[in-house]
Amino acid sequence: MGSSSNDDFSVVVLASDLGIDARPFLAKHDGEIEDQDNWHDCSQDFSDEDFSDLDFLQLFRLEGSDKSGNRIFRIVGKYFPAPVVSGDRLKRYIFQKIHNELPEGPFCIVYMHSTVQKEDNSPGITILRWIYEELPSEIKDRLQVIYFIHPGLRSRLVFATLGRFFLSGGLYWKIKYVSRLQYLWDDIKKGEVEIPEFVQNHDKVLEHRPLTDYGIEPDPLHLTEVPSTAYSLGRYEERLALREFMS
């Protein structure tokens, strides 16, 4: 029998059926100094890289400020072409935008999830967590809140069940769900962030069909919009009977 060790150790147990890549949990982070070194090294790597194609899509851009004075980074999920943009390139693009455009001070994220399709527009929660973990601690601390606009049922369930375990550094508590645009204006003045037309249209759909928030389409064939013929048929029968009585 060997002598026992007093060194601390930890064990991470991951369920295999969750469909989550375990590597981000098992990776070892050496501290804030290394984060800063990686940040500067990365900034040199993407300084000459061309991101004009992603800039053209306007999926991630700096806008105004919320009512608390936090600068706004707007993210439109529908604009992200997930099948053709790798997670590594997405990371370099986000780092480049933050490094070159974000001024000093606190900031927030307005993320628009409207009409996002998992296969077409989502890079995956594992990649998003990996990108966040690679950010310097100073940038993480400056992020105050994430306004999550039009969260679907699947997004709510994922964050409700895995959020506290999967999102580190207090990120879970920074997410604020915004089911309707009218509630966004409680925290951000109109005109401070541009709302795409399709997001406004989706908001109107949710306003008239609130069950759609929970993945339920109460009238998929829009039958309620078709005028009923029962009443008109009944009136016709009444007029016919009256005509026979008078004749």
Coordinates of N, CA and C in Angstrom, one line a residue:
M1 N 0.8 -1.2 0.0 CA 0.0 0.0 0.0 C 0.9 1.2 0.0
G2 N 0.6 2.2 -0.9 CA 1.4 3.4 -1.0 C 0.8 4.4 0.0
S3 N 1.6 5.4 0.2 CA 1.2 6.5 1.2 C 0.1 7.3 0.5
S4 N -0.9 7.8 1.3 CA -2.0 8.6 0.8 C -1.5 10.0 0.5
S5 N -2.2 10.6 -0.5 CA -1.8 11.9 -0.9 C -2.9 12.9 -0.4
N6 N -2.4 14.1 0.0 CA -3.3 15.1 0.5 C -3.7 16.1 -0.6
D7 N -3.3 15.8 -1.9 CA -3.6 16.7 -2.9 C -5.1 16.7 -3.2
D8 N -5.7 17.8 -3.5 CA -7.1 17.9 -3.8 C -7.3 17.4 -5.3
F9 N -8.4 16.8 -5.5 CA -8.7 16.4 -6.8 C -10.3 16.5 -7.0
S10 N -10.7 16.5 -8.2 CA -12.2 16.5 -8.5 C -12.5 15.5 -9.5
V11 N -13.8 15.1 -9.5 CA -14.3 14.1 -10.5 C -15.5 14.7 -11.1
V12 N -15.5 14.7 -12.4 CA -16.7 15.2 -13.2 C -17.4 14.1 -13.9
V13 N -18.6 13.8 -13.6 CA -19.4 12.8 -14.2 C -20.4 13.3 -15.1
L14 N -20.4 12.9 -16.4 CA -21.3 13.4 -17.4 C -22.1 12.3 -17.9
A15 N -23.4 12.5 -18.0 CA -24.3 11.5 -18.6 C -24.1 11.5 -20.1
S16 N -23.9 10.2 -20.6 CA -23.6 10.1 -22.0 C -24.7 10.4 -22.9
D17 N -26.0 10.4 -22.4 CA -27.1 10.5 -23.3 C -27.6 12.0 -23.4
L18 N -26.8 12.9 -22.9 CA -27.1 14.3 -22.9 C -26.7 15.0 -24.2
G19 N -25.9 14.3 -25.0 CA -25.4 14.8 -26.3 C -24.5 16.0 -26.1
I20 N -23.7 16.1 -25.1 CA -22.9 17.3 -24.8 C -21.4 16.8 -24.9
D21 N -20.6 17.6 -25.6 CA -19.2 17.4 -25.6 C -18.6 17.6 -24.3
A22 N -17.9 16.6 -23.7 CA -17.3 16.8 -22.4 C -16.0 17.5 -22.3
R23 N -15.4 17.7 -23.5 CA -14.1 18.3 -23.5 C -14.0 19.7 -22.8
P24 N -15.0 20.6 -23.0 CA -14.9 21.9 -22.3 C -14.9 21.8 -20.8
F25 N -15.5 20.7 -20.2 CA -15.5 20.5 -18.8 C -14.2 20.0 -18.3
L26 N -13.5 19.2 -19.1 CA -12.3 18.5 -18.7 C -11.1 19.3 -19.0
A27 N -11.2 20.4 -19.8 CA -10.1 21.2 -20.1 C -9.6 22.0 -18.9
K28 N -8.3 22.1 -18.7 CA -7.7 22.8 -17.5 C -7.4 24.2 -17.9
H29 N -7.9 25.2 -17.1 CA -7.6 26.6 -17.3 C -6.5 27.0 -16.3
D30 N -5.5 27.7 -16.8 CA -4.4 28.0 -15.9 C -4.5 29.3 -15.2
G31 N -5.5 30.1 -15.6 CA -5.7 31.4 -14.8 C -5.8 32.6 -15.7
E32 N -6.0 33.7 -15.1 CA -6.3 35.0 -15.8 C -5.1 35.4 -16.7
I33 N -3.9 35.2 -16.2 CA -2.7 35.7 -17.0 C -2.6 34.9 -18.3
E34 N -2.8 33.6 -18.3 CA -2.8 32.9 -19.5 C -4.0 33.3 -20.4
D35 N -5.1 33.6 -19.8 CA -6.3 34.1 -20.6 C -5.9 35.4 -21.4
Q36 N -5.2 36.3 -20.7 CA -4.9 37.5 -21.3 C -3.8 37.3 -22.4
D37 N -2.9 36.4 -22.2 CA -1.9 36.1 -23.2 C -2.6 35.5 -24.5
N38 N -3.5 34.6 -24.2 CA -4.2 34.0 -25.4 C -5.0 35.0 -26.1
W39 N -5.6 36.0 -25.4 CA -6.4 37.0 -26.0 C -5.6 37.9 -26.9
H40 N -4.4 38.3 -26.5 CA -3.5 39.1 -27.3 C -3.0 38.3 -28.5
D41 N -2.6 37.0 -28.3 CA -2.2 36.2 -29.4 C -3.3 36.0 -30.4
C42 N -4.5 35.8 -29.9 CA -5.6 35.6 -30.9 C -5.9 36.9 -31.6
S43 N -5.7 38.1 -31.0 CA -6.0 39.3 -31.7 C -5.0 39.5 -32.8
Q44 N -3.8 39.0 -32.7 CA -2.8 39.1 -33.7 C -3.1 38.1 -34.9
D45 N -3.7 37.0 -34.5 CA -4.0 36.0 -35.5 C -5.1 36.5 -36.5
F46 N -6.2 37.2 -35.9 CA -7.3 37.5 -36.8 C -7.2 39.0 -37.3
S47 N -6.1 39.7 -37.0 CA -5.9 41.1 -37.4 C -6.0 41.2 -38.9
D48 N -5.5 40.2 -39.7 CA -5.5 40.3 -41.1 C -6.5 39.5 -41.8
E49 N -7.3 38.8 -41.0 CA -8.3 37.9 -41.6 C -9.5 38.7 -42.1
D50 N -10.1 38.3 -43.2 CA -11.2 38.9 -43.8 C -12.5 38.4 -43.3
F51 N -13.3 39.2 -42.6 CA -14.6 38.8 -42.1 C -15.7 39.6 -42.8
S52 N -15.4 40.1 -44.0 CA -16.4 41.0 -44.7 C -17.7 40.2 -44.9
D53 N -17.6 38.9 -45.2 CA -18.8 38.2 -45.5 C -19.7 38.1 -44.2
L54 N -19.2 37.9 -43.0 CA -20.0 37.9 -41.8 C -20.5 39.3 -41.4
D55 N -19.6 40.3 -41.7 CA -20.1 41.7 -41.4 C -21.3 42.0 -42.3
F56 N -21.3 41.5 -43.6 CA -22.4 41.8 -44.5 C -23.7 41.2 -44.0
L57 N -23.6 40.1 -43.3 CA -24.8 39.5 -42.7 C -25.4 40.2 -41.6
Q58 N -24.6 41.1 -40.9 CA -25.0 41.9 -39.8 C -25.5 41.0 -38.6
L59 N -24.9 39.9 -38.4 CA -25.4 39.0 -37.3 C -24.9 39.4 -36.0
F60 N -23.8 40.2 -35.9 CA -23.1 40.6 -34.7 C -22.6 42.0 -34.8
R61 N -23.2 42.9 -34.2 CA -22.7 44.3 -34.4 C -23.0 45.2 -33.2
L62 N -22.2 46.2 -33.0 CA -22.3 47.1 -31.9 C -23.4 48.2 -32.2
E63 N -24.3 48.4 -31.2 CA -25.3 49.5 -31.4 C -25.3 50.4 -30.3
G64 N -26.4 50.8 -29.8 CA -26.5 51.9 -28.8 C -26.3 51.4 -27.3
S65 N -27.1 51.9 -26.4 CA -26.9 51.5 -25.0 C -28.3 51.2 -24.4
D66 N -28.3 50.4 -23.3 CA -29.5 50.2 -22.6 C -29.7 51.3 -21.6
K67 N -30.8 51.3 -20.8 CA -31.1 52.3 -19.9 C -30.1 52.3 -18.7
S68 N -29.3 51.3 -18.5 CA -28.3 51.2 -17.5 C -26.9 51.7 -17.9
G69 N -26.9 52.1 -19.2 CA -25.6 52.6 -19.7 C -24.7 51.6 -20.3
N70 N -25.2 50.4 -20.5 CA -24.4 49.3 -21.0 C -24.4 49.3 -22.6
R71 N -23.3 49.3 -23.2 CA -23.3 49.3 -24.7 C -23.9 48.0 -25.2
I72 N -24.5 48.0 -26.3 CA -25.3 46.9 -26.8 C -24.5 46.2 -28.0
F73 N -24.3 44.9 -27.8 CA -23.9 44.1 -28.9 C -25.2 43.3 -29.4
R74 N -25.6 43.6 -30.6 CA -26.8 42.9 -31.1 C -26.4 41.7 -31.9
I75 N -27.1 40.5 -31.5 CA -26.9 39.3 -32.2 C -28.2 38.8 -32.8
V76 N -28.3 38.6 -34.1 CA -29.5 38.1 -34.7 C -29.2 36.6 -35.2
G77 N -29.8 35.7 -34.4 CA -29.5 34.3 -34.6 C -29.9 33.8 -36.0
K78 N -30.9 34.4 -36.6 CA -31.4 33.9 -37.9 C -30.4 34.2 -39.0
Y79 N -29.5 35.2 -38.8 CA -28.5 35.6 -39.8 C -27.3 34.7 -39.8
F80 N -27.2 33.8 -38.8 CA -25.9 33.0 -38.8 C -26.1 31.8 -39.6
P81 N -25.2 31.6 -40.7 CA -25.3 30.4 -41.5 C -24.4 29.3 -40.9
A82 N -25.0 28.5 -40.0 CA -24.3 27.5 -39.2 C -23.7 26.4 -40.1
P83 N -24.3 26.0 -41.2 CA -23.7 24.9 -42.0 C -22.4 25.3 -42.7
V84 N -22.1 26.6 -42.9 CA -21.0 27.0 -43.7 C -19.9 27.7 -42.9
V85 N -20.2 28.0 -41.6 CA -19.2 28.7 -40.7 C -18.8 27.8 -39.6
S86 N -17.6 27.5 -39.5 CA -17.1 26.7 -38.4 C -17.1 27.4 -37.0
G87 N -17.1 26.6 -36.0 CA -17.1 27.2 -34.7 C -15.8 28.0 -34.4
D88 N -14.7 27.5 -35.0 CA -13.4 28.2 -34.8 C -13.4 29.6 -35.5
R89 N -14.0 29.6 -36.7 CA -14.1 30.9 -37.4 C -15.0 31.9 -36.7
L90 N -16.1 31.3 -36.2 CA -17.1 32.1 -35.4 C -16.4 32.7 -34.2
K91 N -15.6 32.0 -33.5 CA -14.9 32.4 -32.3 C -13.9 33.6 -32.7
R92 N -13.1 33.4 -33.8 CA -12.2 34.5 -34.2 C -13.0 35.7 -34.6
Y93 N -14.1 35.6 -35.2 CA -14.9 36.7 -35.6 C -15.4 37.5 -34.4
I94 N -16.0 36.8 -33.4 CA -16.5 37.4 -32.2 C -15.3 38.1 -31.5
F95 N -14.2 37.4 -31.4 CA -13.0 38.1 -30.7 C -12.6 39.3 -31.4
Q96 N -12.6 39.3 -32.7 CA -12.2 40.4 -33.5 C -13.1 41.6 -33.3
K97 N -14.4 41.3 -33.3 CA -15.4 42.4 -33.1 C -15.3 43.0 -31.7
I98 N -15.1 42.2 -30.7 CA -14.9 42.7 -29.3 C -13.6 43.5 -29.2
H99 N -12.6 42.9 -29.7 CA -11.3 43.6 -29.6 C -11.2 44.9 -30.3
N100 N -11.8 45.0 -31.5 CA -11.7 46.2 -32.3 C -12.8 47.2 -32.1
E101 N -14.0 46.8 -31.6 CA -15.1 47.7 -31.6 C -15.7 48.1 -30.2
L102 N -15.5 47.1 -29.3 CA -16.1 47.4 -28.0 C -15.4 48.4 -27.2
P103 N -16.0 49.5 -26.8 CA -15.3 50.5 -26.0 C -15.2 50.0 -24.5
E104 N -14.4 50.8 -23.7 CA -14.3 50.4 -22.3 C -15.6 50.6 -21.6
G105 N -15.7 49.8 -20.5 CA -16.9 49.9 -19.7 C -17.8 48.7 -19.9
P106 N -18.9 48.7 -19.2 CA -19.8 47.5 -19.2 C -20.6 47.4 -20.5
F107 N -21.0 46.2 -20.9 CA -21.8 46.1 -22.1 C -22.8 45.0 -21.9
C108 N -23.8 44.9 -22.8 CA -24.8 43.8 -22.7 C -25.0 43.2 -24.1
I109 N -25.7 42.2 -24.2 CA -26.0 41.5 -25.5 C -27.5 41.4 -25.7
V110 N -28.0 41.8 -26.8 CA -29.3 41.6 -27.2 C -29.4 40.5 -28.3
Y111 N -29.8 39.3 -27.8 CA -29.8 38.2 -28.7 C -31.2 37.9 -29.2
M112 N -31.4 37.9 -30.5 CA -32.8 37.7 -31.1 C -32.9 36.3 -31.6
H113 N -33.7 35.5 -31.0 CA -33.8 34.1 -31.3 C -35.0 33.8 -32.2
S114 N -35.6 34.8 -32.7 CA -36.8 34.7 -33.5 C -36.6 33.9 -34.7
T115 N -37.5 32.8 -34.9 CA -37.5 31.9 -36.1 C -36.2 31.2 -36.3
V116 N -35.3 31.1 -35.3 CA -34.1 30.4 -35.5 C -34.3 28.9 -35.7
Q117 N -33.7 28.2 -36.6 CA -33.7 26.8 -36.9 C -32.4 26.2 -36.4
K118 N -32.5 25.1 -35.6 CA -31.3 24.5 -35.0 C -30.3 24.1 -36.1
E119 N -30.8 23.4 -37.2 CA -29.9 22.9 -38.2 C -29.2 24.1 -39.0
D120 N -30.0 25.1 -39.2 CA -29.5 26.2 -40.1 C -28.8 27.4 -39.4
N121 N -29.2 27.6 -38.2 CA -28.7 28.9 -37.5 C -28.0 28.7 -36.2
S122 N -28.0 27.5 -35.7 CA -27.4 27.3 -34.3 C -26.0 26.7 -34.4
P123 N -25.0 27.3 -33.8 CA -23.7 26.6 -33.8 C -23.6 25.5 -32.7
G124 N -24.5 25.5 -31.8 CA -24.5 24.5 -30.8 C -24.1 25.1 -29.4
I125 N -24.7 24.7 -28.4 CA -24.5 25.3 -27.1 C -23.1 25.0 -26.6
T126 N -22.5 23.9 -27.0 CA -21.1 23.5 -26.6 C -20.1 24.5 -27.2
I127 N -20.3 24.9 -28.5 CA -19.4 25.8 -29.1 C -19.6 27.2 -28.5
L128 N -20.8 27.6 -28.2 CA -21.0 28.9 -27.6 C -20.4 29.0 -26.2
R129 N -20.5 27.9 -25.4 CA -19.8 27.9 -24.1 C -18.3 27.9 -24.3
W130 N -17.8 27.2 -25.3 CA -16.3 27.2 -25.5 C -15.8 28.6 -25.8
I131 N -16.6 29.3 -26.7 CA -16.2 30.7 -27.0 C -16.2 31.6 -25.8
Y132 N -17.3 31.5 -25.0 CA -17.4 32.3 -23.8 C -16.2 32.0 -22.8
E133 N -15.9 30.7 -22.7 CA -14.8 30.4 -21.7 C -13.5 30.9 -22.2
E134 N -13.3 31.1 -23.5 CA -12.0 31.5 -24.0 C -11.9 33.1 -23.9
L135 N -12.9 33.8 -23.5 CA -12.8 35.2 -23.3 C -12.0 35.5 -22.1
P136 N -11.3 36.6 -22.0 CA -10.6 37.0 -20.8 C -11.6 37.3 -19.7
S137 N -11.2 37.1 -18.5 CA -12.0 37.3 -17.3 C -12.6 38.8 -17.3
E138 N -11.7 39.7 -17.7 CA -12.1 41.1 -17.7 C -13.3 41.4 -18.6
I139 N -13.4 40.7 -19.8 CA -14.5 40.8 -20.7 C -15.7 40.2 -20.1
K140 N -15.6 39.0 -19.5 CA -16.7 38.4 -18.8 C -17.3 39.2 -17.7
D141 N -16.5 39.9 -16.9 CA -17.0 40.7 -15.9 C -17.7 41.9 -16.4
R142 N -17.3 42.4 -17.5 CA -18.0 43.6 -18.1 C -19.3 43.3 -18.7
L143 N -19.6 42.0 -19.0 CA -20.9 41.6 -19.6 C -21.9 41.6 -18.4
Q144 N -22.9 42.5 -18.5 CA -23.8 42.7 -17.5 C -25.1 41.9 -17.6
V145 N -25.6 41.8 -18.8 CA -26.9 41.1 -19.0 C -27.0 40.7 -20.5
I146 N -27.7 39.5 -20.7 CA -28.1 39.1 -22.0 C -29.6 39.1 -22.2
Y147 N -30.1 40.0 -23.0 CA -31.5 40.0 -23.3 C -31.8 38.9 -24.4
F148 N -32.5 37.9 -24.0 CA -32.8 36.7 -24.8 C -34.2 36.9 -25.4
I149 N -34.3 37.4 -26.6 CA -35.6 37.8 -27.2 C -36.2 36.6 -27.9
H150 N -37.5 36.4 -27.6 CA -38.3 35.3 -28.2 C -37.7 33.9 -28.0
P151 N -37.5 33.6 -26.7 CA -36.9 32.2 -26.4 C -38.0 31.2 -26.7
G152 N -37.6 30.1 -27.4 CA -38.6 29.0 -27.7 C -38.6 28.1 -26.5
L153 N -39.5 27.1 -26.6 CA -39.7 26.1 -25.5 C -38.5 25.3 -25.3
R154 N -37.8 24.9 -26.4 CA -36.6 24.1 -26.3 C -35.5 24.8 -25.6
S155 N -35.3 26.1 -25.9 CA -34.3 26.9 -25.3 C -34.5 27.1 -23.8
R156 N -35.8 27.3 -23.4 CA -36.1 27.4 -22.0 C -35.8 26.1 -21.3
L157 N -36.2 25.0 -21.9 CA -35.9 23.7 -21.2 C -34.5 23.4 -21.0
V158 N -33.7 23.7 -22.1 CA -32.2 23.4 -22.0 C -31.6 24.3 -20.9
F159 N -31.9 25.5 -20.9 CA -31.3 26.4 -19.9 C -31.8 26.1 -18.5
A160 N -33.1 25.7 -18.4 CA -33.7 25.4 -17.1 C -33.1 24.1 -16.5
T161 N -32.8 23.1 -17.3 CA -32.3 21.9 -16.8 C -30.7 21.8 -16.7
L162 N -30.1 22.4 -17.7 CA -28.6 22.3 -17.7 C -27.9 23.7 -17.5
G163 N -28.6 24.8 -17.5 CA -28.0 26.1 -17.4 C -27.0 26.3 -16.3
R164 N -27.5 26.0 -15.1 CA -26.6 26.3 -13.9 C -25.3 25.4 -13.9
F165 N -25.4 24.2 -14.5 CA -24.3 23.3 -14.6 C -23.4 23.6 -15.8
F166 N -24.0 24.0 -16.9 CA -23.3 24.2 -18.1 C -22.7 25.6 -18.3
L167 N -23.4 26.6 -17.8 CA -22.9 28.0 -18.0 C -22.2 28.4 -16.7
S168 N -20.9 28.8 -16.9 CA -20.1 29.1 -15.7 C -20.0 30.6 -15.6
G169 N -19.3 31.0 -14.5 CA -19.0 32.4 -14.3 C -20.2 33.3 -14.1
G170 N -21.3 32.8 -13.6 CA -22.4 33.6 -13.4 C -23.2 33.9 -14.6
L171 N -22.9 33.3 -15.8 CA -23.5 33.7 -17.0 C -25.0 33.3 -17.0
Y172 N -25.3 32.2 -16.3 CA -26.7 31.7 -16.2 C -27.6 32.8 -15.6
W173 N -27.1 33.5 -14.6 CA -27.9 34.5 -13.9 C -28.0 35.9 -14.7
K174 N -27.2 36.0 -15.8 CA -27.2 37.2 -16.6 C -28.2 37.1 -17.7
I175 N -28.8 36.0 -17.9 CA -29.8 35.8 -19.0 C -31.1 36.3 -18.6
K176 N -31.7 37.2 -19.4 CA -33.0 37.8 -19.1 C -33.9 37.5 -20.3
Y177 N -34.9 36.6 -20.1 CA -35.8 36.3 -21.2 C -36.8 37.4 -21.5
V178 N -37.0 37.7 -22.8 CA -37.9 38.7 -23.2 C -38.8 38.1 -24.2
S179 N -40.0 37.8 -23.8 CA -41.0 37.1 -24.6 C -41.6 38.0 -25.7
R180 N -41.7 39.3 -25.4 CA -42.3 40.2 -26.3 C -41.4 41.5 -26.4
L181 N -41.4 42.1 -27.6 CA -40.6 43.3 -27.7 C -41.1 44.4 -26.8
Q182 N -42.4 44.5 -26.5 CA -42.8 45.5 -25.6 C -42.1 45.5 -24.2
Y183 N -41.7 44.3 -23.8 CA -41.0 44.2 -22.5 C -39.5 44.6 -22.6
L184 N -39.0 44.6 -23.9 CA -37.6 45.0 -24.1 C -37.5 46.5 -23.8
W185 N -38.5 47.2 -24.1 CA -38.5 48.7 -24.0 C -38.5 49.1 -22.5
D186 N -38.7 48.2 -21.6 CA -38.5 48.5 -20.2 C -37.1 48.8 -19.8
D187 N -36.2 48.1 -20.6 CA -34.7 48.2 -20.3 C -33.9 49.0 -21.4
I188 N -34.5 49.1 -22.6 CA -33.8 49.7 -23.7 C -34.8 50.7 -24.4
K189 N -34.3 51.9 -24.6 CA -35.2 52.9 -25.3 C -35.3 52.5 -26.7
K190 N -36.4 52.8 -27.3 CA -36.6 52.5 -28.7 C -35.6 53.4 -29.5
G191 N -35.1 52.8 -30.5 CA -34.1 53.5 -31.4 C -32.7 53.2 -31.0
E192 N -32.4 52.6 -29.8 CA -31.1 52.2 -29.4 C -30.6 50.9 -30.0
V193 N -31.5 50.1 -30.5 CA -31.2 48.8 -31.1 C -32.1 48.6 -32.3
E194 N -31.6 48.3 -33.4 CA -32.4 48.1 -34.6 C -33.1 46.7 -34.5
I195 N -34.4 46.6 -34.8 CA -35.1 45.4 -34.7 C -35.5 45.0 -36.2
P196 N -34.9 43.9 -36.7 CA -35.3 43.5 -38.1 C -36.8 43.3 -38.3
E197 N -37.2 43.5 -39.5 CA -38.7 43.4 -39.8 C -39.2 42.1 -39.5
F198 N -38.5 41.0 -39.8 CA -39.0 39.7 -39.5 C -39.2 39.4 -38.0
V199 N -38.3 40.0 -37.2 CA -38.5 39.9 -35.7 C -39.8 40.6 -35.3
Q200 N -40.0 41.8 -35.8 CA -41.3 42.5 -35.5 C -42.5 41.7 -35.9
N201 N -42.4 41.0 -37.1 CA -43.5 40.2 -37.6 C -43.7 39.0 -36.7
H202 N -42.7 38.4 -36.3 CA -42.8 37.2 -35.4 C -43.4 37.6 -34.1
D203 N -43.0 38.8 -33.6 CA -43.6 39.3 -32.4 C -45.1 39.4 -32.5
K204 N -45.6 39.9 -33.6 CA -47.0 40.0 -33.9 C -47.7 38.7 -33.9
V205 N -47.1 37.7 -34.5 CA -47.6 36.3 -34.5 C -47.8 35.8 -33.1
L206 N -46.7 36.0 -32.3 CA -46.8 35.5 -30.9 C -47.9 36.3 -30.1
E207 N -48.1 37.5 -30.4 CA -49.1 38.3 -29.7 C -50.5 37.8 -29.9
H208 N -50.7 37.3 -31.1 CA -52.1 36.8 -31.5 C -52.2 35.3 -31.2
R209 N -51.1 34.6 -31.1 CA -51.1 33.2 -30.8 C -50.1 32.9 -29.7
P210 N -50.4 33.2 -28.5 CA -49.5 33.1 -27.4 C -49.0 31.7 -27.1
L211 N -49.8 30.7 -27.5 CA -49.4 29.3 -27.2 C -48.2 28.9 -28.1
T212 N -48.0 29.7 -29.1 CA -46.8 29.4 -30.0 C -45.5 29.5 -29.2
D213 N -45.5 30.3 -28.1 CA -44.3 30.4 -27.2 C -43.9 29.0 -26.7
Y214 N -44.9 28.1 -26.5 CA -44.7 26.8 -25.9 C -44.7 25.7 -26.9
G215 N -44.5 26.0 -28.2 CA -44.4 25.0 -29.2 C -45.8 24.5 -29.7
I216 N -46.8 25.2 -29.3 CA -48.2 24.7 -29.7 C -48.8 25.7 -30.7
E217 N -49.2 25.1 -31.8 CA -49.8 25.9 -32.9 C -51.3 25.6 -32.8
P218 N -52.1 26.5 -32.2 CA -53.5 26.1 -31.9 C -54.4 26.0 -33.2
D219 N -54.0 26.7 -34.3 CA -54.8 26.6 -35.5 C -53.8 26.6 -36.7
P220 N -53.1 25.4 -36.9 CA -52.1 25.4 -38.0 C -52.7 25.6 -39.4
L221 N -54.0 25.3 -39.6 CA -54.6 25.5 -40.9 C -55.3 26.8 -41.0
H222 N -55.3 27.6 -39.9 CA -55.9 28.9 -39.9 C -57.4 28.8 -40.2
L223 N -58.0 27.7 -39.7 CA -59.5 27.5 -40.0 C -60.3 28.5 -39.3
T224 N -59.8 29.2 -38.2 CA -60.7 30.2 -37.6 C -60.8 31.4 -38.5
E225 N -60.0 31.6 -39.5 CA -60.0 32.7 -40.3 C -61.0 32.5 -41.5
V226 N -61.5 31.2 -41.7 CA -62.5 30.9 -42.7 C -63.8 31.2 -42.2
P227 N -64.6 32.0 -43.0 CA -66.0 32.4 -42.5 C -66.9 31.1 -42.4
S228 N -67.6 31.0 -41.4 CA -68.5 29.9 -41.2 C -69.7 30.0 -42.1
T229 N -70.1 28.8 -42.6 CA -71.3 28.7 -43.5 C -72.5 28.2 -42.8
A230 N -72.4 27.8 -41.6 CA -73.5 27.2 -40.8 C -74.6 28.3 -40.6
Y231 N -74.2 29.5 -40.3 CA -75.2 30.5 -40.0 C -75.9 30.9 -41.3
S232 N -75.2 31.1 -42.4 CA -75.8 31.5 -43.6 C -76.7 30.4 -44.1
L233 N -76.4 29.1 -44.0 CA -77.2 28.1 -44.4 C -78.5 28.0 -43.6
G234 N -78.4 28.3 -42.3 CA -79.6 28.3 -41.5 C -80.5 29.4 -41.9
R235 N -80.0 30.6 -42.2 CA -80.8 31.7 -42.6 C -81.5 31.4 -43.9
Y236 N -80.8 30.7 -44.8 CA -81.4 30.3 -46.1 C -82.6 29.4 -45.9
E237 N -82.5 28.4 -45.0 CA -83.6 27.5 -44.7 C -84.8 28.2 -44.1
E238 N -84.5 29.2 -43.2 CA -85.6 30.0 -42.7 C -86.3 30.8 -43.7
R239 N -85.6 31.4 -44.7 CA -86.2 32.2 -45.7 C -87.1 31.3 -46.6
L240 N -86.6 30.1 -46.9 CA -87.3 29.1 -47.7 C -88.6 28.7 -47.1
A241 N -88.5 28.4 -45.8 CA -89.7 28.0 -45.1 C -90.8 29.1 -45.0
L242 N -90.3 30.3 -44.8 CA -91.2 31.5 -44.8 C -91.9 31.7 -46.1
R243 N -91.1 31.5 -47.2 CA -91.7 31.7 -48.6 C -92.7 30.6 -48.8
E244 N -92.5 29.3 -48.4 CA -93.5 28.3 -48.6 C -94.8 28.6 -47.8
F245 N -94.6 29.2 -46.6 CA -95.8 29.5 -45.8 C -96.6 30.6 -46.4
M246 N -96.0 31.6 -47.0 CA -96.7 32.7 -47.5 C -97.4 32.3 -48.8
S247 N -96.9 31.3 -49.5 CA -97.4 30.9 -50.8 C -98.6 30.0 -50.7

